Amino acid sequence: MTTEHMPGLASETIGIWVAAGSRDESRETAGSTHFLEHMLFKGTATKDARTIAAAFDKTGGDSNAITAKELTCYYSRCLVTDLADITSLLVDMVSNSNLDAEEFARERGVIIEELAMSADDPGDVLFDDFDELIFGDHPLARPVGATKDQIRMLDHNTLLEHYSSTYVPPRLVIAAAGGATHDEVVTMVEEALNEANSGSGPRSWAESTGADASAGGADADGRGARETPTFHSGRSHTYKDNEQLGILLGCEGLEEGHEDRFIYSVLLTMLGGGMSSRLFQSVREDRGLAYAVSCMASQFTDFGTFGIYAGCAPENGQSVVDLALAEWDRLAQEEPSRAELDAIVSQLSGSMVLGLESSAARMNRLARSEIFGVPLESPLDLIERVRSVTSAQVSAMAGQLMERPKSLSLVGPTTDIALP
């Protein structure tokens, strides 16, 4: 458990994190992690779905859940005065979920509709296609929510087994940030855990009721062995009758917590991280070839990807790809000026500090630090790490990435685009 006190704040964001995601599923259990995210809102031993929904809504805050490839989180932002009730509710959901068979059958249809909605979103399709292309047969290649066919085939008993093997210490982490003090949050959590342990549900938090319990064990023996992926180069094209062509061009990047992550952040921002970035200025402002163009990065415990995204008219696709590669190579060949570097450092410093004024962002940072084992640094330390980045380091990293095998995913009308 980890908390951060933000004096003067009347709200608190608390989340229960599971150090497992879709990556930790097998072919047989694919979709279980996301399905569980839905099911935990459907009732516990003492509360039905309507009661849970009403309890969250009456706080006037923000409550939801997310499933990712290596993480699952159930969270709520509420007034500090409501924190005890919300903490109890979240712990009850994770500990004593009914996972009722009738609710499971009903929710299957809802999830299939959610997947259908995602399939209609060209952006979602593009990023899923890119992962499938570069990861091959690795679990990271699968969409977080699995496919409609896999959800149709998922068995209720399979879901129960996945829950029993996954939602247990040391995978579970509780993180909170906001106006409540550490001792206040610990007391609320311990009361909620004691209440959950006395219930009829299958979960026991006995191993993690202490105030100092952390996810250190989750890395060591909670997740089990994970196979490190290998980057696959190539090209894919999903044909859709859209107005625009979606483009995602990328290579292997840096994993979560890499020692060069601050150089990486500067590079991403300089190349495609805002309106003044090189890609935005070159592709959009100077030539008017696309409305959206930016850099992206996905980071996992043992792997990462670097990419350039753009959406443009099909006839402009090759020009956009060529320009993106040219700007990338220019950064590799020519060190950025001191003025450009200073501007990026200022941009990153400002965004980091402003972002950490949010209790949700701080809660997220605390949890990820615990789960991924990344040292938790103060805002001033983060700024100093960014300021220490040199132009030579940025240029060298751009060159290292440029030399790596690349993949290109396209979603949209028929067009002929090649990687030079």
GROMACS .gro file of C-alpha atoms in nm:
model
  420
    1MET     CA    1   0.000   0.000   0.000
    2THR     CA    2   0.127   0.347  -0.085
    3THR     CA    3  -0.017   0.695  -0.025
    4GLU     CA    4   0.067   1.061  -0.076
    5HIS     CA    5  -0.074   1.351   0.125
    6MET     CA    6  -0.162   1.665  -0.072
    7PRO     CA    7  -0.233   1.931   0.195
    8GLY     CA    8  -0.528   2.161   0.130
    9LEU     CA    9  -0.703   1.922  -0.108
   10ALA     CA   10  -1.061   1.830  -0.021
   11SER     CA   11  -1.061   1.523  -0.247
   12GLU     CA   12  -0.881   1.190  -0.264
   13THR     CA   13  -0.818   0.944  -0.546
   14ILE     CA   14  -0.785   0.584  -0.440
   15GLY     CA   15  -0.730   0.281  -0.658
   16ILE     CA   16  -0.695  -0.092  -0.616
   17TRP     CA   17  -0.446  -0.219  -0.872
   18VAL     CA   18  -0.389  -0.572  -0.995
   19ALA     CA   19  -0.039  -0.635  -1.129
   20ALA     CA   20  -0.173  -0.838  -1.420
   21GLY     CA   21  -0.335  -0.763  -1.753
   22SER     CA   22  -0.421  -0.920  -2.084
   23ARG     CA   23  -0.055  -1.015  -2.131
   24ASP     CA   24  -0.093  -1.262  -1.845
   25GLU     CA   25  -0.374  -1.455  -2.012
   26SER     CA   26  -0.340  -1.774  -2.212
   27ARG     CA   27  -0.518  -1.841  -2.538
   28GLU     CA   28  -0.787  -2.019  -2.338
   29THR     CA   29  -0.836  -1.735  -2.088
   30ALA     CA   30  -0.804  -1.449  -2.341
   31GLY     CA   31  -1.047  -1.170  -2.252
   32SER     CA   32  -1.081  -1.277  -1.888
   33THR     CA   33  -0.899  -0.977  -1.742
   34HIS     CA   34  -1.121  -0.724  -1.918
   35PHE     CA   35  -1.432  -0.935  -1.850
   36LEU     CA   36  -1.349  -0.931  -1.479
   37GLU     CA   37  -1.327  -0.552  -1.490
   38HIS     CA   38  -1.692  -0.548  -1.595
   39MET     CA   39  -1.805  -0.822  -1.357
   40LEU     CA   40  -1.672  -0.666  -1.039
   41PHE     CA   41  -1.932  -0.390  -1.073
   42LYS     CA   42  -2.213  -0.647  -1.093
   43GLY     CA   43  -2.253  -0.732  -0.728
   44THR     CA   44  -2.089  -0.861  -0.411
   45ALA     CA   45  -2.208  -1.077  -0.123
   46THR     CA   46  -2.388  -0.775   0.027
   47LYS     CA   47  -2.450  -0.534  -0.263
   48ASP     CA   48  -2.616  -0.567  -0.601
   49ALA     CA   49  -2.507  -0.381  -0.914
   50ARG     CA   50  -2.755  -0.097  -0.866
   51THR     CA   51  -2.639  -0.041  -0.508
   52ILE     CA   52  -2.275  -0.026  -0.620
   53ALA     CA   53  -2.356   0.221  -0.898
   54ALA     CA   54  -2.561   0.441  -0.663
   55ALA     CA   55  -2.285   0.439  -0.400
   56PHE     CA   56  -2.033   0.569  -0.652
   57ASP     CA   57  -2.269   0.822  -0.809
   58LYS     CA   58  -2.378   0.984  -0.484
   59THR     CA   59  -2.026   1.104  -0.412
   60GLY     CA   60  -2.034   1.328  -0.720
   61GLY     CA   61  -1.687   1.212  -0.807
   62ASP     CA   62  -1.529   1.002  -1.080
   63SER     CA   63  -1.527   0.623  -1.052
   64ASN     CA   64  -1.426   0.368  -1.311
   65ALA     CA   65  -1.189   0.086  -1.399
   66ILE     CA   66  -0.922   0.027  -1.662
   67THR     CA   67  -0.768  -0.285  -1.808
   68ALA     CA   68  -0.430  -0.269  -1.980
   69LYS     CA   69  -0.181  -0.527  -2.103
   70GLU     CA   70   0.005  -0.546  -1.773
   71LEU     CA   71  -0.231  -0.378  -1.525
   72THR     CA   72  -0.590  -0.360  -1.405
   73CYS     CA   73  -0.719  -0.080  -1.180
   74TYR     CA   74  -1.043   0.005  -0.998
   75TYR     CA   75  -1.044   0.364  -0.881
   76SER     CA   76  -1.253   0.649  -0.749
   77ARG     CA   77  -1.199   1.020  -0.691
   78CYS     CA   78  -1.418   1.147  -0.409
   79LEU     CA   79  -1.433   1.392  -0.122
   80VAL     CA   80  -1.217   1.298   0.172
   81THR     CA   81  -1.537   1.281   0.377
   82ASP     CA   82  -1.659   0.998   0.150
   83LEU     CA   83  -1.328   0.813   0.138
   84ALA     CA   84  -1.405   0.554   0.406
   85ASP     CA   85  -1.723   0.444   0.229
   86ILE     CA   86  -1.556   0.437  -0.114
   87THR     CA   87  -1.257   0.243   0.020
   88SER     CA   88  -1.491  -0.014   0.174
   89LEU     CA   89  -1.683  -0.041  -0.152
   90LEU     CA   90  -1.374  -0.094  -0.368
   91VAL     CA   91  -1.229  -0.353  -0.134
   92ASP     CA   92  -1.562  -0.536  -0.121
   93MET     CA   93  -1.582  -0.544  -0.502
   94VAL     CA   94  -1.233  -0.689  -0.538
   95SER     CA   95  -1.266  -0.928  -0.244
   96ASN     CA   96  -1.624  -1.052  -0.254
   97SER     CA   97  -1.746  -1.026  -0.610
   98ASN     CA   98  -2.031  -1.266  -0.686
   99LEU     CA   99  -1.926  -1.330  -1.046
  100ASP     CA  100  -2.278  -1.461  -1.097
  101ALA     CA  101  -2.331  -1.692  -1.395
  102GLU     CA  102  -2.645  -1.510  -1.513
  103GLU     CA  103  -2.468  -1.173  -1.493
  104PHE     CA  104  -2.177  -1.327  -1.680
  105ALA     CA  105  -2.404  -1.437  -1.964
  106ARG     CA  106  -2.571  -1.095  -1.978
  107GLU     CA  107  -2.244  -0.901  -1.968
  108ARG     CA  108  -2.101  -1.110  -2.250
  109GLY     CA  109  -2.332  -0.925  -2.487
  110VAL     CA  110  -2.228  -0.587  -2.348
  111ILE     CA  111  -1.858  -0.665  -2.400
  112ILE     CA  112  -1.920  -0.786  -2.754
  113GLU     CA  113  -2.092  -0.452  -2.824
  114GLU     CA  114  -1.792  -0.270  -2.675
  115LEU     CA  115  -1.557  -0.464  -2.902
  116ALA     CA  116  -1.779  -0.387  -3.201
  117MET     CA  117  -1.761  -0.017  -3.116
  118SER     CA  118  -1.381  -0.041  -3.102
  119ALA     CA  119  -1.378  -0.221  -3.438
  120ASP     CA  120  -1.560   0.079  -3.588
  121ASP     CA  121  -1.289   0.316  -3.458
  122PRO     CA  122  -1.005   0.334  -3.714
  123GLY     CA  123  -0.761   0.450  -3.447
  124ASP     CA  124  -0.829   0.150  -3.225
  125VAL     CA  125  -0.794  -0.083  -3.521
  126LEU     CA  126  -0.465   0.079  -3.624
  127PHE     CA  127  -0.299   0.037  -3.286
  128ASP     CA  128  -0.429  -0.320  -3.247
  129ASP     CA  129  -0.300  -0.403  -3.596
  130PHE     CA  130   0.041  -0.258  -3.514
  131ASP     CA  131   0.069  -0.468  -3.197
  132GLU     CA  132  -0.037  -0.781  -3.384
  133LEU     CA  133   0.221  -0.709  -3.654
  134ILE     CA  134   0.518  -0.640  -3.430
  135PHE     CA  135   0.451  -0.896  -3.155
  136GLY     CA  136   0.354  -1.194  -3.370
  137ASP     CA  137   0.240  -1.487  -3.152
  138HIS     CA  138   0.332  -1.317  -2.824
  139PRO     CA  139   0.048  -1.240  -2.576
  140LEU     CA  140   0.118  -0.866  -2.617
  141ALA     CA  141  -0.010  -0.901  -2.974
  142ARG     CA  142  -0.365  -0.967  -2.855
  143PRO     CA  143  -0.613  -0.680  -2.801
  144VAL     CA  144  -0.676  -0.608  -2.434
  145GLY     CA  145  -1.041  -0.707  -2.466
  146ALA     CA  146  -0.966  -1.010  -2.689
  147THR     CA  147  -1.183  -1.074  -2.996
  148LYS     CA  148  -1.558  -1.115  -3.023
  149ASP     CA  149  -1.515  -1.484  -3.103
  150GLN     CA  150  -1.295  -1.537  -2.797
  151ILE     CA  151  -1.551  -1.365  -2.575
  152ARG     CA  152  -1.827  -1.580  -2.719
  153MET     CA  153  -1.624  -1.890  -2.633
  154LEU     CA  154  -1.510  -1.780  -2.286
  155ASP     CA  155  -1.643  -2.014  -2.019
  156HIS     CA  156  -1.775  -1.896  -1.682
  157ASN     CA  157  -1.557  -2.145  -1.494
  158THR     CA  158  -1.253  -2.016  -1.682
  159LEU     CA  159  -1.332  -1.667  -1.558
  160LEU     CA  160  -1.368  -1.792  -1.199
  161GLU     CA  161  -1.033  -1.969  -1.217
  162HIS     CA  162  -0.864  -1.660  -1.362
  163TYR     CA  163  -1.008  -1.448  -1.079
  164SER     CA  164  -0.896  -1.695  -0.811
  165SER     CA  165  -0.540  -1.711  -0.945
  166THR     CA  166  -0.499  -1.341  -1.023
  167TYR     CA  167  -0.681  -1.129  -0.762
  168VAL     CA  168  -0.457  -1.236  -0.475
  169PRO     CA  169  -0.159  -1.094  -0.288
  170PRO     CA  170   0.109  -1.008  -0.379
  171ARG     CA  171  -0.044  -0.888  -0.707
  172LEU     CA  172  -0.274  -0.642  -0.530
  173VAL     CA  173  -0.169  -0.283  -0.462
  174ILE     CA  174  -0.369  -0.006  -0.299
  175ALA     CA  175  -0.260   0.347  -0.385
  176ALA     CA  176  -0.412   0.679  -0.279
  177ALA     CA  177  -0.332   1.049  -0.310
  178GLY     CA  178  -0.513   1.359  -0.193
  179GLY     CA  179  -0.624   1.547   0.115
  180ALA     CA  180  -0.625   1.256   0.359
  181THR     CA  181  -0.312   1.182   0.559
  182HIS     CA  182  -0.125   0.854   0.530
  183ASP     CA  183  -0.245   0.738   0.873
  184GLU     CA  184  -0.607   0.823   0.789
  185VAL     CA  185  -0.595   0.624   0.465
  186VAL     CA  186  -0.422   0.329   0.633
  187THR     CA  187  -0.690   0.316   0.901
  188MET     CA  188  -0.969   0.323   0.642
  189VAL     CA  189  -0.802   0.054   0.433
  190GLU     CA  190  -0.738  -0.173   0.731
  191GLU     CA  191  -1.101  -0.142   0.841
  192ALA     CA  192  -1.219  -0.222   0.489
  193LEU     CA  193  -0.984  -0.520   0.463
  194ASN     CA  194  -1.092  -0.658   0.800
  195GLU     CA  195  -1.454  -0.626   0.693
  196ALA     CA  196  -1.381  -0.801   0.363
  197ASN     CA  197  -1.192  -1.085   0.533
  198SER     CA  198  -1.494  -1.153   0.754
  199GLY     CA  199  -1.724  -1.183   0.452
  200SER     CA  200  -1.819  -1.491   0.256
  201GLY     CA  201  -1.618  -1.405  -0.055
  202PRO     CA  202  -1.324  -1.612  -0.179
  203ARG     CA  203  -1.055  -1.350  -0.139
  204SER     CA  204  -0.830  -1.312   0.161
  205TRP     CA  205  -0.613  -1.004   0.205
  206ALA     CA  206  -0.450  -1.137   0.519
  207GLU     CA  207  -0.107  -1.119   0.357
  208SER     CA  208  -0.140  -0.751   0.270
  209THR     CA  209  -0.330  -0.582   0.553
  210GLY     CA  210  -0.016  -0.418   0.691
  211ALA     CA  211   0.045  -0.051   0.618
  212ASP     CA  212   0.381  -0.132   0.460
  213ALA     CA  213   0.263  -0.405   0.223
  214SER     CA  214   0.378  -0.335  -0.131
  215ALA     CA  215   0.391  -0.492  -0.473
  216GLY     CA  216   0.752  -0.593  -0.445
  217GLY     CA  217   0.641  -0.954  -0.429
  218ALA     CA  218   0.422  -0.906  -0.734
  219ASP     CA  219   0.729  -0.860  -0.946
  220ALA     CA  220   0.914  -1.143  -0.780
  221ASP     CA  221   0.653  -1.416  -0.754
  222GLY     CA  222   0.307  -1.273  -0.810
  223ARG     CA  223   0.293  -1.260  -1.188
  224GLY     CA  224   0.476  -1.572  -1.280
  225ALA     CA  225   0.720  -1.598  -1.566
  226ARG     CA  226   0.672  -1.374  -1.868
  227GLU     CA  227   0.823  -1.436  -2.206
  228THR     CA  228   1.010  -1.134  -2.344
  229PRO     CA  229   0.876  -1.043  -2.689
  230THR     CA  230   1.073  -1.000  -3.008
  231PHE     CA  231   1.006  -0.715  -3.252
  232HIS     CA  232   0.879  -0.827  -3.594
  233SER     CA  233   0.925  -0.593  -3.887
  234GLY     CA  234   0.675  -0.583  -4.172
  235ARG     CA  235   0.372  -0.411  -4.316
  236SER     CA  236  -0.003  -0.451  -4.263
  237HIS     CA  237  -0.307  -0.282  -4.415
  238THR     CA  238  -0.666  -0.313  -4.297
  239TYR     CA  239  -0.888  -0.184  -4.572
  240LYS     CA  240  -1.172   0.043  -4.463
  241ASP     CA  241  -1.380   0.280  -4.670
  242ASN     CA  242  -1.276   0.586  -4.469
  243GLU     CA  243  -1.201   0.941  -4.572
  244GLN     CA  244  -0.857   0.922  -4.412
  245LEU     CA  245  -0.568   0.679  -4.404
  246GLY     CA  246  -0.432   0.597  -4.058
  247ILE     CA  247  -0.055   0.549  -4.047
  248LEU     CA  248   0.157   0.403  -3.768
  249LEU     CA  249   0.528   0.367  -3.836
  250GLY     CA  250   0.756   0.239  -3.563
  251CYS     CA  251   1.034   0.026  -3.419
  252GLU     CA  252   1.143  -0.122  -3.089
  253GLY     CA  253   1.167   0.144  -2.818
  254LEU     CA  254   1.254   0.149  -2.447
  255GLU     CA  255   1.094  -0.053  -2.169
  256GLU     CA  256   0.935   0.093  -1.856
  257GLY     CA  257   1.192   0.240  -1.619
  258HIS     CA  258   1.482   0.232  -1.868
  259GLU     CA  259   1.780   0.435  -1.747
  260ASP     CA  260   1.761   0.652  -2.061
  261ARG     CA  261   1.389   0.726  -2.022
  262PHE     CA  262   1.444   1.101  -1.979
  263ILE     CA  263   1.640   1.125  -2.303
  264TYR     CA  264   1.357   0.926  -2.461
  265SER     CA  265   1.097   1.172  -2.330
  266VAL     CA  266   1.287   1.467  -2.474
  267LEU     CA  267   1.321   1.291  -2.811
  268LEU     CA  268   0.950   1.203  -2.827
  269THR     CA  269   0.847   1.558  -2.741
  270MET     CA  270   1.094   1.723  -2.978
  271LEU     CA  271   1.001   1.502  -3.273
  272GLY     CA  272   0.626   1.477  -3.225
  273GLY     CA  273   0.502   1.598  -2.888
  274GLY     CA  274   0.316   1.921  -2.955
  275MET     CA  275   0.232   2.200  -3.196
  276SER     CA  276   0.594   2.318  -3.208
  277SER     CA  277   0.735   1.969  -3.265
  278ARG     CA  278   0.929   1.894  -3.581
  279LEU     CA  279   0.670   1.657  -3.725
  280PHE     CA  280   0.379   1.890  -3.658
  281GLN     CA  281   0.556   2.182  -3.815
  282SER     CA  282   0.688   1.991  -4.115
  283VAL     CA  283   0.389   1.770  -4.200
  284ARG     CA  284   0.099   1.992  -4.098
  285GLU     CA  285   0.207   2.353  -4.078
  286ASP     CA  286   0.456   2.373  -4.365
  287ARG     CA  287   0.288   2.134  -4.610
  288GLY     CA  288  -0.069   2.083  -4.490
  289LEU     CA  289  -0.054   1.707  -4.545
  290ALA     CA  290  -0.227   1.595  -4.224
  291TYR     CA  291  -0.439   1.727  -3.941
  292ALA     CA  292  -0.296   1.490  -3.678
  293VAL     CA  293   0.066   1.379  -3.654
  294SER     CA  294   0.256   1.282  -3.339
  295CYS     CA  295   0.494   1.041  -3.170
  296MET     CA  296   0.380   0.761  -2.943
  297ALA     CA  297   0.545   0.512  -2.711
  298SER     CA  298   0.423   0.196  -2.541
  299GLN     CA  299   0.629   0.075  -2.247
  300PHE     CA  300   0.612  -0.260  -2.072
  301THR     CA  301   0.821  -0.425  -1.803
  302ASP     CA  302   1.065  -0.578  -2.052
  303PHE     CA  303   0.992  -0.416  -2.387
  304GLY     CA  304   0.885  -0.092  -2.553
  305THR     CA  305   0.776   0.046  -2.887
  306PHE     CA  306   0.840   0.380  -3.054
  307GLY     CA  307   0.609   0.506  -3.324
  308ILE     CA  308   0.494   0.793  -3.542
  309TYR     CA  309   0.121   0.829  -3.599
  310ALA     CA  310  -0.055   1.032  -3.868
  311GLY     CA  311  -0.398   1.055  -4.028
  312CYS     CA  312  -0.412   1.194  -4.382
  313ALA     CA  313  -0.573   1.166  -4.724
  314PRO     CA  314  -0.469   0.839  -4.893
  315GLU     CA  315  -0.292   1.024  -5.175
  316ASN     CA  316  -0.072   1.200  -4.917
  317GLY     CA  317   0.029   0.883  -4.736
  318GLN     CA  318   0.365   0.824  -4.901
  319SER     CA  319   0.465   1.189  -4.859
  320VAL     CA  320   0.377   1.177  -4.490
  321VAL     CA  321   0.581   0.860  -4.435
  322ASP     CA  322   0.877   1.004  -4.626
  323LEU     CA  323   0.864   1.330  -4.430
  324ALA     CA  324   0.836   1.147  -4.098
  325LEU     CA  325   1.143   0.940  -4.178
  326ALA     CA  326   1.330   1.247  -4.300
  327GLU     CA  327   1.263   1.441  -3.978
  328TRP     CA  328   1.356   1.138  -3.770
  329ASP     CA  329   1.682   1.100  -3.963
  330ARG     CA  330   1.757   1.473  -3.946
  331LEU     CA  331   1.737   1.455  -3.568
  332ALA     CA  332   1.975   1.160  -3.578
  333GLN     CA  333   2.224   1.335  -3.808
  334GLU     CA  334   2.219   1.687  -3.661
  335GLU     CA  335   2.221   1.768  -3.291
  336PRO     CA  336   1.935   2.003  -3.197
  337SER     CA  337   2.026   2.355  -3.101
  338ARG     CA  338   2.054   2.463  -2.741
  339ALA     CA  339   1.751   2.688  -2.787
  340GLU     CA  340   1.535   2.402  -2.918
  341LEU     CA  341   1.649   2.172  -2.637
  342ASP     CA  342   1.579   2.439  -2.374
  343ALA     CA  343   1.228   2.487  -2.513
  344ILE     CA  344   1.155   2.113  -2.493
  345VAL     CA  345   1.296   2.089  -2.140
  346SER     CA  346   1.070   2.378  -2.038
  347GLN     CA  347   0.770   2.210  -2.201
  348LEU     CA  348   0.834   1.877  -2.029
  349SER     CA  349   0.905   2.038  -1.692
  350GLY     CA  350   0.583   2.234  -1.706
  351SER     CA  351   0.371   1.937  -1.813
  352MET     CA  352   0.518   1.715  -1.540
  353VAL     CA  353   0.459   1.965  -1.260
  354LEU     CA  354   0.111   2.061  -1.382
  355GLY     CA  355   0.020   1.696  -1.423
  356LEU     CA  356   0.120   1.619  -1.066
  357GLU     CA  357  -0.129   1.874  -0.934
  358SER     CA  358  -0.391   1.605  -1.002
  359SER     CA  359  -0.455   1.352  -0.726
  360ALA     CA  360  -0.539   1.093  -0.993
  361ALA     CA  361  -0.201   1.143  -1.161
  362ARG     CA  362  -0.020   1.110  -0.829
  363MET     CA  363  -0.214   0.796  -0.737
  364ASN     CA  364  -0.128   0.651  -1.075
  365ARG     CA  365   0.240   0.737  -1.032
  366LEU     CA  366   0.253   0.579  -0.686
  367ALA     CA  367   0.098   0.254  -0.805
  368ARG     CA  368   0.313   0.222  -1.114
  369SER     CA  369   0.625   0.285  -0.908
  370GLU     CA  370   0.528   0.001  -0.674
  371ILE     CA  371   0.432  -0.240  -0.952
  372PHE     CA  372   0.715  -0.171  -1.195
  373GLY     CA  373   0.982  -0.108  -0.934
  374VAL     CA  374   1.068   0.236  -1.075
  375PRO     CA  375   1.211   0.475  -0.811
  376LEU     CA  376   0.966   0.743  -0.703
  377GLU     CA  377   1.134   1.077  -0.762
  378SER     CA  378   1.019   1.419  -0.646
  379PRO     CA  379   0.898   1.674  -0.905
  380LEU     CA  380   1.220   1.874  -0.857
  381ASP     CA  381   1.429   1.562  -0.912
  382LEU     CA  382   1.231   1.483  -1.228
  383ILE     CA  383   1.293   1.831  -1.363
  384GLU     CA  384   1.665   1.800  -1.291
  385ARG     CA  385   1.676   1.466  -1.473
  386VAL     CA  386   1.517   1.629  -1.779
  387ARG     CA  387   1.748   1.929  -1.759
  388SER     CA  388   2.050   1.699  -1.757
  389VAL     CA  389   1.967   1.567  -2.106
  390THR     CA  390   2.204   1.692  -2.377
  391SER     CA  391   2.154   1.753  -2.748
  392ALA     CA  392   2.414   1.487  -2.825
  393GLN     CA  393   2.221   1.229  -2.625
  394VAL     CA  394   1.895   1.306  -2.806
  395SER     CA  395   2.060   1.285  -3.146
  396ALA     CA  396   2.238   0.960  -3.055
  397MET     CA  397   1.915   0.798  -2.940
  398ALA     CA  398   1.735   0.908  -3.257
  399GLY     CA  399   2.013   0.739  -3.453
  400GLN     CA  400   1.990   0.420  -3.250
  401LEU     CA  401   1.615   0.399  -3.309
  402MET     CA  402   1.654   0.483  -3.678
  403GLU     CA  403   1.888   0.186  -3.727
  404ARG     CA  404   1.635  -0.062  -3.587
  405PRO     CA  405   1.399  -0.271  -3.805
  406LYS     CA  406   1.069  -0.092  -3.867
  407SER     CA  407   0.706  -0.182  -3.919
  408LEU     CA  408   0.426   0.007  -4.091
  409SER     CA  409   0.055  -0.039  -4.022
  410LEU     CA  410  -0.217   0.125  -4.230
  411VAL     CA  411  -0.593   0.147  -4.185
  412GLY     CA  412  -0.809   0.297  -4.456
  413PRO     CA  413  -0.859   0.303  -4.833
  414THR     CA  414  -0.642   0.116  -5.078
  415THR     CA  415  -0.309   0.285  -5.137
  416ASP     CA  416   0.048   0.189  -5.217
  417ILE     CA  417   0.291   0.300  -4.946
  418ALA     CA  418   0.642   0.165  -4.911
  419LEU     CA  419   0.913   0.200  -4.649
  420PRO     CA  420   1.220   0.351  -4.826
   0.00000   0.00000   0.00000
